[in-house]
Amino acid sequence: QSVLTQPPSVSGAPGQRVTISCTGSSSNIGAGFDVHWYQQFPGTAPKLLIYGNNNRPSGVPDRISGSKSGTSASLAITGLQAEDEADYYCQSYDSSLSGWVFGGGTKLTVL
Amino acid sequence: QVQLVESGGGLVKPGGSLRLSCAASGFTFNDYYMSWIRQAPGKGLEWVSYMSSTGSTIQYADSVKGRFTISRDNAKNSLYLQLNSLRAEDTAVYYCARARRVVAASDYWGQGTLVTVSS
């Protein structure tokens, strides 16, 4: 059971918009700690996709965005492409654990 | 360019030990928190441990506390993880990653090293 809760899977057709939610608690997201998002393809290491709730590293397209409100955060991907099919993880810091927490991951399928 | 290269994984019997290494290059190693994050086969990411740039701050996940020890050698640009009293549930790919601060994102990850605990 992950400290941060994500839906196990989401799907969308090419060109559509999908969102992935990440729900935490008052000791992590709700405490004001930043949320980060990672993208992972099978057999490869995770790659940073969004940092500090809504910032994109160089090279990440602007059709990918993040937001945070209260004890939750969301990742949005617009103009869905086949290359977006991957696993996505949210991550934050938890003050009661004094450690990092991850969501269980969401598998995005492009129909 | 930034590179993190893990090594030391392998097959070990339950109760055994292993030492993982992470060689860093392309950045000022002693400016960064370093961490270990693992992923069991077919499962999600699990944070294992982190250490501050100077080594003054160390934290472990409850699942490994008392069994794993993180360390670093800033002179060698290297991060280590000593794994003792290994259990089947420790079987995973172990990644090292860097972060600017304890609350910052891990912006670079290694390719991972597989640890298999089995008799």
Coordinates of N, CA and C in Angstrom, one line a residue:
Chain A
Q1 N 0.8 -1.2 0.0 CA 0.0 0.0 0.0 C 0.9 1.2 0.0
S2 N 0.8 2.0 -1.1 CA 1.7 3.2 -1.2 C 1.1 4.4 -0.4
V3 N 2.0 5.2 0.1 CA 1.5 6.4 0.9 C 0.8 7.4 0.0
L4 N 1.2 7.5 -1.3 CA 0.5 8.3 -2.2 C -0.3 7.4 -3.1
T5 N -1.6 7.8 -3.4 CA -2.5 7.0 -4.1 C -2.7 7.5 -5.6
Q6 N -2.4 6.6 -6.5 CA -2.6 6.9 -7.9 C -3.6 5.8 -8.5
P7 N -4.3 6.1 -9.6 CA -5.1 5.1 -10.2 C -4.1 4.1 -10.9
P8 N -4.4 2.8 -10.9 CA -3.5 1.8 -11.5 C -3.4 2.0 -13.0
S9 N -4.4 2.5 -13.7 CA -4.3 2.7 -15.1 C -5.2 3.8 -15.6
V10 N -4.8 4.4 -16.7 CA -5.6 5.4 -17.4 C -5.4 5.1 -18.9
S11 N -6.3 5.6 -19.7 CA -6.2 5.4 -21.2 C -6.8 6.5 -21.9
G12 N -6.4 6.7 -23.1 CA -6.9 7.7 -24.0 C -6.5 7.5 -25.4
A13 N -7.3 8.1 -26.3 CA -7.0 8.0 -27.7 C -6.0 9.0 -28.1
P14 N -5.3 8.8 -29.2 CA -4.3 9.8 -29.7 C -5.0 11.2 -29.9
G15 N -4.3 12.2 -29.4 CA -4.9 13.5 -29.5 C -5.7 14.0 -28.3
Q16 N -6.1 13.0 -27.5 CA -6.9 13.3 -26.3 C -6.1 13.8 -25.2
R17 N -6.8 14.3 -24.1 CA -6.2 14.7 -22.9 C -6.5 13.7 -21.8
V18 N -5.4 13.4 -21.0 CA -5.6 12.5 -19.9 C -5.0 13.1 -18.6
T19 N -5.5 12.8 -17.5 CA -5.0 13.3 -16.2 C -4.7 12.1 -15.3
I20 N -3.7 12.2 -14.5 CA -3.4 11.2 -13.5 C -3.3 11.9 -12.2
S21 N -4.1 11.4 -11.2 CA -4.2 12.0 -9.9 C -3.2 11.3 -8.9
C22 N -2.9 12.1 -7.9 CA -2.0 11.6 -6.9 C -2.5 12.2 -5.6
T23 N -3.0 11.3 -4.7 CA -3.6 11.8 -3.5 C -2.7 11.4 -2.3
G24 N -2.4 12.4 -1.5 CA -1.6 12.2 -0.3 C -2.3 12.6 1.0
S25 N -1.6 13.1 1.9 CA -2.2 13.5 3.2 C -1.5 14.7 3.8
S26 N -1.9 15.0 5.0 CA -1.4 16.2 5.7 C 0.1 16.2 6.1
S27 N 0.7 15.0 5.9 CA 2.1 14.9 6.3 C 3.0 14.9 5.0
N28 N 2.4 15.0 3.9 CA 3.3 15.0 2.7 C 2.7 16.2 1.7
I29 N 1.9 15.8 0.8 CA 1.4 16.9 -0.1 C 0.7 18.0 0.6
G30 N -0.1 17.6 1.5 CA -0.9 18.6 2.3 C -0.1 19.5 3.2
A31 N 1.1 19.0 3.5 CA 2.0 19.8 4.4 C 2.8 20.9 3.6
G32 N 2.6 20.8 2.3 CA 3.2 21.8 1.4 C 4.4 21.4 0.7
F33 N 4.8 20.1 0.8 CA 6.0 19.6 0.2 C 5.7 19.4 -1.3
D34 N 6.7 19.7 -2.1 CA 6.5 19.6 -3.6 C 6.2 18.2 -4.1
V35 N 5.5 18.1 -5.2 CA 5.2 16.8 -5.8 C 6.0 16.8 -7.1
H36 N 6.6 15.6 -7.4 CA 7.4 15.4 -8.6 C 6.8 14.2 -9.3
W37 N 7.0 14.2 -10.7 CA 6.5 13.2 -11.5 C 7.6 12.5 -12.3
Y38 N 7.5 11.2 -12.5 CA 8.5 10.5 -13.3 C 7.8 9.6 -14.3
Q39 N 8.4 9.5 -15.4 CA 7.9 8.6 -16.5 C 8.9 7.4 -16.6
Q40 N 8.4 6.2 -16.8 CA 9.2 5.0 -16.9 C 8.7 4.1 -18.0
F41 N 9.6 3.8 -18.9 CA 9.3 2.8 -19.9 C 9.8 1.5 -19.5
P42 N 9.3 0.4 -19.9 CA 9.7 -1.0 -19.5 C 11.2 -1.2 -19.7
G43 N 11.8 -1.7 -18.6 CA 13.2 -2.0 -18.6 C 14.2 -0.9 -18.6
T44 N 13.6 0.3 -18.3 CA 14.5 1.5 -18.2 C 14.3 2.2 -16.9
A45 N 15.3 3.1 -16.6 CA 15.2 3.9 -15.3 C 14.1 5.0 -15.5
P46 N 13.5 5.3 -14.3 CA 12.6 6.5 -14.4 C 13.3 7.7 -14.9
K47 N 12.5 8.6 -15.5 CA 13.0 9.9 -16.0 C 12.1 11.0 -15.3
L48 N 12.8 12.0 -14.9 CA 12.0 13.2 -14.3 C 11.2 13.9 -15.4
L49 N 9.9 14.0 -15.1 CA 9.0 14.6 -16.0 C 8.5 16.0 -15.5
I50 N 8.2 16.1 -14.2 CA 7.7 17.4 -13.6 C 8.4 17.5 -12.3
Y51 N 8.9 18.6 -11.9 CA 9.5 18.9 -10.6 C 8.8 20.1 -10.0
G52 N 8.8 20.1 -8.7 CA 8.2 21.3 -8.0 C 6.8 21.5 -8.4
N53 N 6.0 20.5 -8.5 CA 4.6 20.6 -8.8 C 4.2 20.9 -10.2
N54 N 4.9 21.8 -10.9 CA 4.4 22.3 -12.2 C 5.6 22.7 -13.1
N55 N 6.8 22.3 -12.8 CA 7.9 22.7 -13.6 C 8.4 21.6 -14.5
R56 N 8.7 21.9 -15.8 CA 9.2 20.9 -16.7 C 10.7 21.0 -16.9
P57 N 11.5 19.9 -16.8 CA 12.9 20.0 -17.1 C 13.0 20.2 -18.6
S58 N 14.2 20.7 -19.0 CA 14.5 20.9 -20.4 C 14.2 19.7 -21.2
G59 N 13.5 19.8 -22.3 CA 13.3 18.7 -23.2 C 11.9 18.1 -23.0
V60 N 11.2 18.4 -21.9 CA 9.9 17.8 -21.7 C 8.9 18.8 -22.4
P61 N 8.1 18.3 -23.3 CA 7.2 19.1 -24.1 C 6.1 19.8 -23.2
D62 N 5.6 21.0 -23.7 CA 4.7 21.8 -22.9 C 3.3 21.2 -22.9
R63 N 3.1 20.1 -23.6 CA 1.7 19.5 -23.6 C 1.6 18.6 -22.3
I64 N 2.7 18.5 -21.5 CA 2.8 17.8 -20.2 C 2.8 18.9 -19.1
S65 N 1.9 18.8 -18.2 CA 1.9 19.8 -17.1 C 1.5 19.1 -15.8
G66 N 1.8 19.8 -14.7 CA 1.5 19.4 -13.4 C 0.8 20.4 -12.6
S67 N 0.0 20.0 -11.6 CA -0.7 20.9 -10.7 C -0.8 20.3 -9.3
K68 N -1.1 21.1 -8.3 CA -1.2 20.7 -7.0 C -2.2 21.5 -6.2
S69 N -3.1 20.9 -5.4 CA -4.0 21.6 -4.6 C -4.4 20.8 -3.4
G70 N -4.2 21.4 -2.3 CA -4.5 20.7 -1.0 C -3.6 19.5 -0.8
T71 N -4.3 18.3 -0.6 CA -3.5 17.1 -0.4 C -3.4 16.3 -1.7
S72 N -3.6 16.9 -2.9 CA -3.6 16.1 -4.1 C -2.8 16.9 -5.2
A73 N -2.3 16.1 -6.2 CA -1.7 16.7 -7.3 C -2.1 15.9 -8.5
S74 N -1.9 16.5 -9.7 CA -2.3 15.9 -10.9 C -1.3 16.1 -12.0
L75 N -1.2 15.1 -12.9 CA -0.3 15.2 -14.1 C -1.3 15.2 -15.3
A76 N -1.1 16.2 -16.2 CA -2.0 16.2 -17.4 C -1.2 16.1 -18.6
I77 N -1.6 15.3 -19.5 CA -1.0 15.2 -20.8 C -2.0 15.4 -21.9
T78 N -1.8 16.5 -22.7 CA -2.7 16.8 -23.8 C -2.1 16.3 -25.1
G79 N -2.9 16.3 -26.1 CA -2.4 15.8 -27.5 C -1.7 14.5 -27.4
L80 N -2.4 13.5 -26.7 CA -1.8 12.2 -26.4 C -1.1 11.6 -27.7
Q81 N 0.1 11.1 -27.5 CA 0.8 10.4 -28.6 C 1.1 9.0 -28.1
A82 N 1.4 8.1 -29.1 CA 1.7 6.7 -28.8 C 3.0 6.6 -27.9
E83 N 3.9 7.6 -28.1 CA 5.1 7.6 -27.3 C 4.9 7.9 -25.9
D84 N 3.7 8.3 -25.5 CA 3.4 8.6 -24.1 C 3.1 7.4 -23.3
E85 N 2.9 6.3 -24.0 CA 2.5 5.0 -23.3 C 3.7 4.6 -22.4
A86 N 3.4 4.6 -21.1 CA 4.5 4.4 -20.1 C 3.8 4.3 -18.7
D87 N 4.7 4.1 -17.7 CA 4.2 4.1 -16.3 C 4.6 5.5 -15.8
Y88 N 3.7 6.0 -14.9 CA 4.0 7.4 -14.3 C 3.9 7.3 -12.8
Y89 N 4.8 7.9 -12.1 CA 4.9 7.9 -10.7 C 4.9 9.3 -10.1
C90 N 4.2 9.5 -9.1 CA 4.3 10.8 -8.3 C 5.2 10.5 -7.1
Q91 N 5.8 11.6 -6.6 CA 6.7 11.4 -5.4 C 6.7 12.7 -4.6
S92 N 6.8 12.6 -3.3 CA 6.9 13.8 -2.4 C 7.7 13.4 -1.2
Y93 N 7.8 14.3 -0.3 CA 8.5 14.1 0.9 C 7.5 14.0 2.0
D94 N 7.7 13.1 3.0 CA 6.7 12.9 4.1 C 7.4 13.2 5.4
S95 N 6.8 14.2 6.1 CA 7.5 14.6 7.4 C 7.4 13.6 8.5
S96 N 6.3 12.8 8.5 CA 6.2 11.8 9.6 C 7.1 10.7 9.4
L97 N 7.5 10.4 8.2 CA 8.4 9.3 7.8 C 9.8 9.8 7.7
S98 N 10.0 11.1 7.6 CA 11.3 11.8 7.3 C 11.9 11.1 6.1
G99 N 11.1 10.8 5.1 CA 11.6 10.1 3.9 C 10.7 10.4 2.7
W100 N 11.1 9.9 1.6 CA 10.4 10.1 0.3 C 9.3 9.1 0.2
V101 N 8.2 9.5 -0.4 CA 7.1 8.6 -0.7 C 6.8 8.6 -2.2
F102 N 6.4 7.5 -2.7 CA 6.0 7.4 -4.1 C 4.5 6.9 -4.2
G103 N 3.9 7.3 -5.3 CA 2.6 6.7 -5.6 C 2.9 5.3 -6.2
G104 N 1.8 4.5 -6.2 CA 1.9 3.1 -6.7 C 2.2 3.0 -8.2
G105 N 2.1 4.1 -8.9 CA 2.3 4.1 -10.3 C 1.0 4.0 -11.1
T106 N 1.0 4.6 -12.3 CA -0.2 4.6 -13.2 C 0.3 4.2 -14.6
K107 N -0.3 3.1 -15.1 CA 0.0 2.7 -16.5 C -0.9 3.5 -17.5
L108 N -0.2 4.3 -18.3 CA -1.0 5.0 -19.4 C -1.0 4.2 -20.7
T109 N -2.2 3.9 -21.2 CA -2.3 3.2 -22.4 C -2.9 4.1 -23.5
V110 N -2.2 4.2 -24.6 CA -2.7 5.0 -25.7 C -3.5 4.1 -26.7
L111 N -4.8 4.3 -26.8 CA -5.6 3.3 -27.5 C -5.4 3.4 -29.0
Chain B
Q1 N 28.7 14.9 -19.3 CA 27.3 14.8 -18.9 C 27.2 14.0 -17.6
V2 N 26.1 14.2 -17.0 CA 25.8 13.5 -15.7 C 25.7 12.0 -15.9
Q3 N 26.4 11.2 -15.2 CA 26.3 9.8 -15.2 C 26.3 9.2 -13.8
L4 N 25.4 8.2 -13.6 CA 25.4 7.4 -12.4 C 25.4 6.0 -12.8
V5 N 26.3 5.2 -12.4 CA 26.5 3.8 -12.8 C 26.5 2.9 -11.6
E6 N 25.5 2.1 -11.4 CA 25.4 1.2 -10.3 C 26.1 -0.1 -10.6
S7 N 26.6 -0.8 -9.6 CA 27.2 -2.1 -9.8 C 27.1 -2.9 -8.4
G8 N 27.4 -4.2 -8.5 CA 27.4 -4.9 -7.3 C 26.2 -5.8 -7.1
G9 N 25.2 -5.8 -7.9 CA 24.1 -6.6 -7.8 C 24.4 -8.1 -8.1
G10 N 23.5 -9.0 -7.8 CA 23.7 -10.4 -8.1 C 22.7 -11.2 -7.3
L11 N 23.0 -12.5 -7.4 CA 22.2 -13.5 -6.7 C 22.8 -13.8 -5.3
V12 N 21.9 -13.7 -4.3 CA 22.4 -14.0 -3.0 C 21.4 -14.8 -2.2
K13 N 21.8 -15.6 -1.3 CA 20.9 -16.5 -0.5 C 20.2 -15.6 0.6
P14 N 19.0 -16.0 1.0 CA 18.4 -15.3 2.2 C 19.3 -15.3 3.4
G15 N 19.4 -14.2 4.0 CA 20.3 -14.0 5.1 C 21.7 -13.5 4.7
G16 N 21.9 -13.5 3.4 CA 23.2 -13.1 3.0 C 23.4 -11.6 2.9
S17 N 24.6 -11.2 2.3 CA 24.9 -9.7 2.3 C 25.4 -9.4 0.9
L18 N 25.3 -8.1 0.6 CA 25.8 -7.6 -0.7 C 26.1 -6.1 -0.5
R19 N 27.1 -5.6 -1.3 CA 27.4 -4.2 -1.3 C 27.2 -3.6 -2.7
L20 N 26.3 -2.7 -2.8 CA 26.1 -2.0 -4.1 C 26.9 -0.7 -4.1
S21 N 27.4 -0.4 -5.3 CA 28.1 0.9 -5.5 C 27.5 1.7 -6.6
C22 N 27.7 3.0 -6.5 CA 27.1 3.9 -7.6 C 28.3 4.9 -7.9
A23 N 28.8 4.9 -9.1 CA 29.9 5.8 -9.5 C 29.3 7.0 -10.2
A24 N 29.6 8.1 -9.7 CA 29.0 9.4 -10.2 C 30.1 10.1 -11.0
S25 N 29.6 10.8 -12.1 CA 30.5 11.6 -12.9 C 29.7 12.7 -13.6
G26 N 30.4 13.8 -14.0 CA 29.8 14.8 -14.8 C 29.1 15.9 -13.9
F27 N 29.3 15.9 -12.6 CA 28.7 16.9 -11.8 C 29.5 16.9 -10.4
T28 N 29.3 18.0 -9.7 CA 29.9 18.1 -8.4 C 29.2 17.3 -7.3
F29 N 29.8 16.1 -7.1 CA 29.1 15.0 -6.3 C 28.8 15.6 -4.9
N30 N 29.7 16.3 -4.3 CA 29.4 16.7 -2.9 C 28.5 17.9 -2.8
D31 N 27.8 18.2 -3.9 CA 26.8 19.3 -3.8 C 25.4 18.7 -3.7
Y32 N 25.3 17.3 -3.7 CA 24.0 16.7 -3.9 C 23.7 15.7 -2.8
Y33 N 22.4 15.6 -2.4 CA 21.9 14.5 -1.7 C 22.0 13.3 -2.7
M34 N 22.2 12.1 -2.2 CA 22.2 10.9 -3.0 C 21.3 9.9 -2.3
S35 N 20.6 9.1 -3.2 CA 19.6 8.2 -2.6 C 19.7 6.8 -3.3
W36 N 19.1 5.9 -2.7 CA 18.8 4.6 -3.3 C 17.3 4.4 -3.4
I37 N 16.8 3.9 -4.5 CA 15.4 3.7 -4.7 C 15.3 2.3 -5.4
R38 N 14.4 1.5 -5.0 CA 14.3 0.1 -5.6 C 13.0 -0.1 -6.2
Q39 N 13.0 -1.2 -7.1 CA 11.8 -1.5 -7.8 C 11.7 -3.1 -7.9
A40 N 10.8 -3.7 -7.2 CA 10.7 -5.1 -7.2 C 10.1 -5.5 -8.6
P41 N 10.3 -6.7 -9.1 CA 9.8 -7.1 -10.4 C 8.3 -6.9 -10.6
G42 N 8.0 -6.1 -11.6 CA 6.6 -5.8 -11.8 C 5.9 -4.9 -10.9
K43 N 6.6 -4.3 -10.0 CA 6.0 -3.4 -8.9 C 6.5 -2.0 -9.1
G44 N 6.0 -1.1 -8.2 CA 6.3 0.3 -8.3 C 7.7 0.7 -7.6
L45 N 7.9 2.0 -7.6 CA 9.1 2.5 -7.0 C 9.0 2.6 -5.5
E46 N 10.1 2.2 -4.8 CA 10.1 2.3 -3.3 C 11.4 3.0 -2.9
W47 N 11.3 4.1 -2.2 CA 12.5 4.8 -1.7 C 13.1 3.9 -0.6
V48 N 14.4 3.8 -0.6 CA 15.2 2.9 0.3 C 15.9 3.8 1.4
S49 N 16.7 4.8 0.9 CA 17.5 5.5 1.8 C 18.1 6.8 1.1
Y50 N 18.4 7.8 1.9 CA 19.1 8.9 1.3 C 20.2 9.4 2.3
M51 N 21.1 10.1 1.7 CA 22.2 10.7 2.5 C 22.5 12.1 2.0
S52 N 22.7 13.0 2.9 CA 23.0 14.4 2.5 C 24.4 14.5 1.9
S53 N 24.6 15.7 1.4 CA 25.9 15.9 0.7 C 27.1 15.7 1.5
T54 N 27.0 16.0 2.8 CA 28.1 15.9 3.7 C 28.1 14.6 4.5
G55 N 27.0 13.9 4.4 CA 26.8 12.6 5.1 C 26.2 12.9 6.5
S56 N 25.9 14.1 6.8 CA 25.4 14.4 8.2 C 23.9 14.0 8.4
T57 N 23.2 13.8 7.3 CA 21.8 13.4 7.4 C 21.6 12.1 6.6
I58 N 21.0 11.1 7.3 CA 20.8 9.8 6.7 C 19.4 9.4 7.2
Q59 N 18.6 8.8 6.2 CA 17.3 8.3 6.6 C 17.1 7.0 5.8
Y60 N 16.3 6.1 6.4 CA 16.0 4.8 5.8 C 14.5 4.6 5.8
A61 N 14.1 3.8 4.9 CA 12.7 3.3 4.9 C 12.6 2.3 6.0
D62 N 11.4 2.2 6.6 CA 11.2 1.2 7.7 C 11.5 -0.2 7.3
S63 N 11.3 -0.5 6.0 CA 11.4 -1.9 5.5 C 12.9 -2.3 5.5
V64 N 13.8 -1.4 5.6 CA 15.3 -1.8 5.5 C 16.1 -1.3 6.7
K65 N 15.4 -0.5 7.6 CA 16.1 0.0 8.8 C 16.7 -1.1 9.6
G66 N 18.0 -0.9 10.0 CA 18.7 -1.9 10.8 C 19.4 -3.0 10.0
R67 N 19.1 -3.1 8.7 CA 19.6 -4.1 7.8 C 20.5 -3.5 6.7
F68 N 20.2 -2.3 6.2 CA 20.9 -1.7 5.1 C 21.6 -0.5 5.7
T69 N 22.8 -0.2 5.1 CA 23.6 1.0 5.5 C 24.0 1.8 4.3
I70 N 23.7 3.0 4.2 CA 24.1 3.9 3.1 C 25.4 4.6 3.5
S71 N 26.3 4.8 2.6 CA 27.5 5.6 2.8 C 27.9 6.2 1.5
R72 N 28.8 7.2 1.6 CA 29.4 7.8 0.4 C 30.8 8.2 0.6
D73 N 31.6 8.3 -0.5 CA 33.0 8.7 -0.4 C 33.1 9.9 -1.4
N74 N 33.0 11.1 -0.9 CA 33.0 12.3 -1.8 C 34.3 12.4 -2.6
A75 N 35.4 11.9 -2.0 CA 36.7 11.9 -2.7 C 36.7 11.0 -3.9
K76 N 35.9 10.0 -3.9 CA 35.8 9.0 -5.0 C 34.5 9.2 -5.8
N77 N 33.7 10.2 -5.5 CA 32.5 10.4 -6.2 C 31.6 9.1 -6.2
S78 N 31.5 8.5 -5.1 CA 30.8 7.2 -5.0 C 29.8 7.1 -3.9
L79 N 28.8 6.4 -4.1 CA 27.7 6.1 -3.2 C 27.7 4.6 -3.0
Y80 N 27.4 4.2 -1.8 CA 27.3 2.8 -1.5 C 26.0 2.4 -0.7
L81 N 25.7 1.1 -0.8 CA 24.6 0.6 0.0 C 25.0 -0.8 0.4
Q82 N 25.2 -1.0 1.7 CA 25.5 -2.3 2.3 C 24.2 -3.0 2.6
L83 N 23.9 -4.1 2.1 CA 22.7 -4.9 2.3 C 23.0 -6.1 3.1
N84 N 22.5 -6.2 4.3 CA 22.7 -7.3 5.2 C 21.3 -8.0 5.5
S85 N 21.4 -9.2 6.0 CA 20.2 -10.0 6.4 C 19.1 -9.9 5.3
L86 N 19.6 -10.2 4.1 CA 18.7 -10.1 2.9 C 17.5 -11.1 3.0
R87 N 16.4 -10.6 2.5 CA 15.2 -11.4 2.4 C 14.7 -11.5 1.0
A88 N 13.8 -12.4 0.7 CA 13.3 -12.6 -0.6 C 12.6 -11.3 -1.1
E89 N 12.0 -10.6 -0.2 CA 11.3 -9.4 -0.6 C 12.2 -8.2 -0.9
D90 N 13.5 -8.4 -0.7 CA 14.5 -7.3 -1.1 C 14.9 -7.5 -2.6
T91 N 14.4 -8.5 -3.2 CA 14.7 -8.7 -4.6 C 14.1 -7.6 -5.4
A92 N 15.0 -6.9 -6.1 CA 14.6 -5.7 -6.9 C 15.7 -5.1 -7.7
V93 N 15.4 -4.2 -8.6 CA 16.4 -3.4 -9.2 C 16.6 -2.2 -8.3
Y94 N 17.9 -2.0 -8.0 CA 18.2 -0.9 -7.1 C 18.8 0.3 -8.0
Y95 N 18.2 1.4 -7.9 CA 18.7 2.6 -8.6 C 19.3 3.6 -7.6
C96 N 20.4 4.3 -8.0 CA 20.9 5.4 -7.3 C 20.4 6.7 -8.0
A97 N 20.2 7.7 -7.3 CA 19.7 9.0 -7.9 C 20.2 10.2 -7.1
R98 N 20.3 11.3 -7.7 CA 20.7 12.5 -7.1 C 19.6 13.5 -6.9
A99 N 19.7 14.4 -5.9 CA 18.7 15.4 -5.7 C 19.5 16.6 -5.0
R100 N 19.0 17.8 -5.4 CA 19.7 19.0 -4.8 C 19.4 19.2 -3.3
R101 N 18.2 18.9 -2.9 CA 17.8 19.0 -1.5 C 16.9 17.8 -1.2
V102 N 16.7 17.7 0.1 CA 15.9 16.5 0.5 C 14.5 16.5 0.0
V103 N 13.9 17.7 -0.3 CA 12.6 17.8 -0.8 C 12.6 18.0 -2.4
A104 N 13.7 18.0 -3.0 CA 13.8 18.2 -4.4 C 13.6 16.9 -5.2
A105 N 13.4 17.1 -6.4 CA 13.2 15.9 -7.3 C 14.5 15.2 -7.6
S106 N 14.5 14.0 -7.9 CA 15.6 13.2 -8.3 C 15.8 13.4 -9.8
D107 N 16.7 14.3 -10.3 CA 16.7 14.6 -11.7 C 17.6 13.7 -12.5
Y108 N 18.4 12.9 -11.9 CA 19.2 11.9 -12.7 C 19.2 10.6 -11.9
W109 N 19.0 9.5 -12.7 CA 19.0 8.2 -12.1 C 20.0 7.3 -12.8
G110 N 20.6 6.3 -12.1 CA 21.4 5.4 -12.8 C 20.5 4.4 -13.5
Q111 N 21.2 3.4 -14.2 CA 20.4 2.4 -15.0 C 19.9 1.2 -14.1
G112 N 20.4 1.2 -12.9 CA 20.0 0.2 -11.9 C 20.8 -1.1 -11.9
T113 N 20.8 -1.8 -10.8 CA 21.5 -3.1 -10.6 C 20.5 -4.0 -10.0
L114 N 20.4 -5.2 -10.5 CA 19.4 -6.2 -10.0 C 20.0 -7.0 -8.8
V115 N 19.3 -7.0 -7.8 CA 19.6 -7.9 -6.6 C 18.5 -9.0 -6.5
T116 N 18.9 -10.2 -6.5 CA 18.0 -11.3 -6.4 C 18.3 -12.1 -5.2
V117 N 17.3 -12.3 -4.3 CA 17.5 -13.0 -3.1 C 16.7 -14.3 -3.2
S118 N 17.5 -15.4 -3.3 CA 16.8 -16.7 -3.5 C 17.7 -17.8 -3.1
S119 N 17.1 -18.9 -2.6 CA 17.9 -20.0 -2.2 C 18.1 -21.0 -3.4

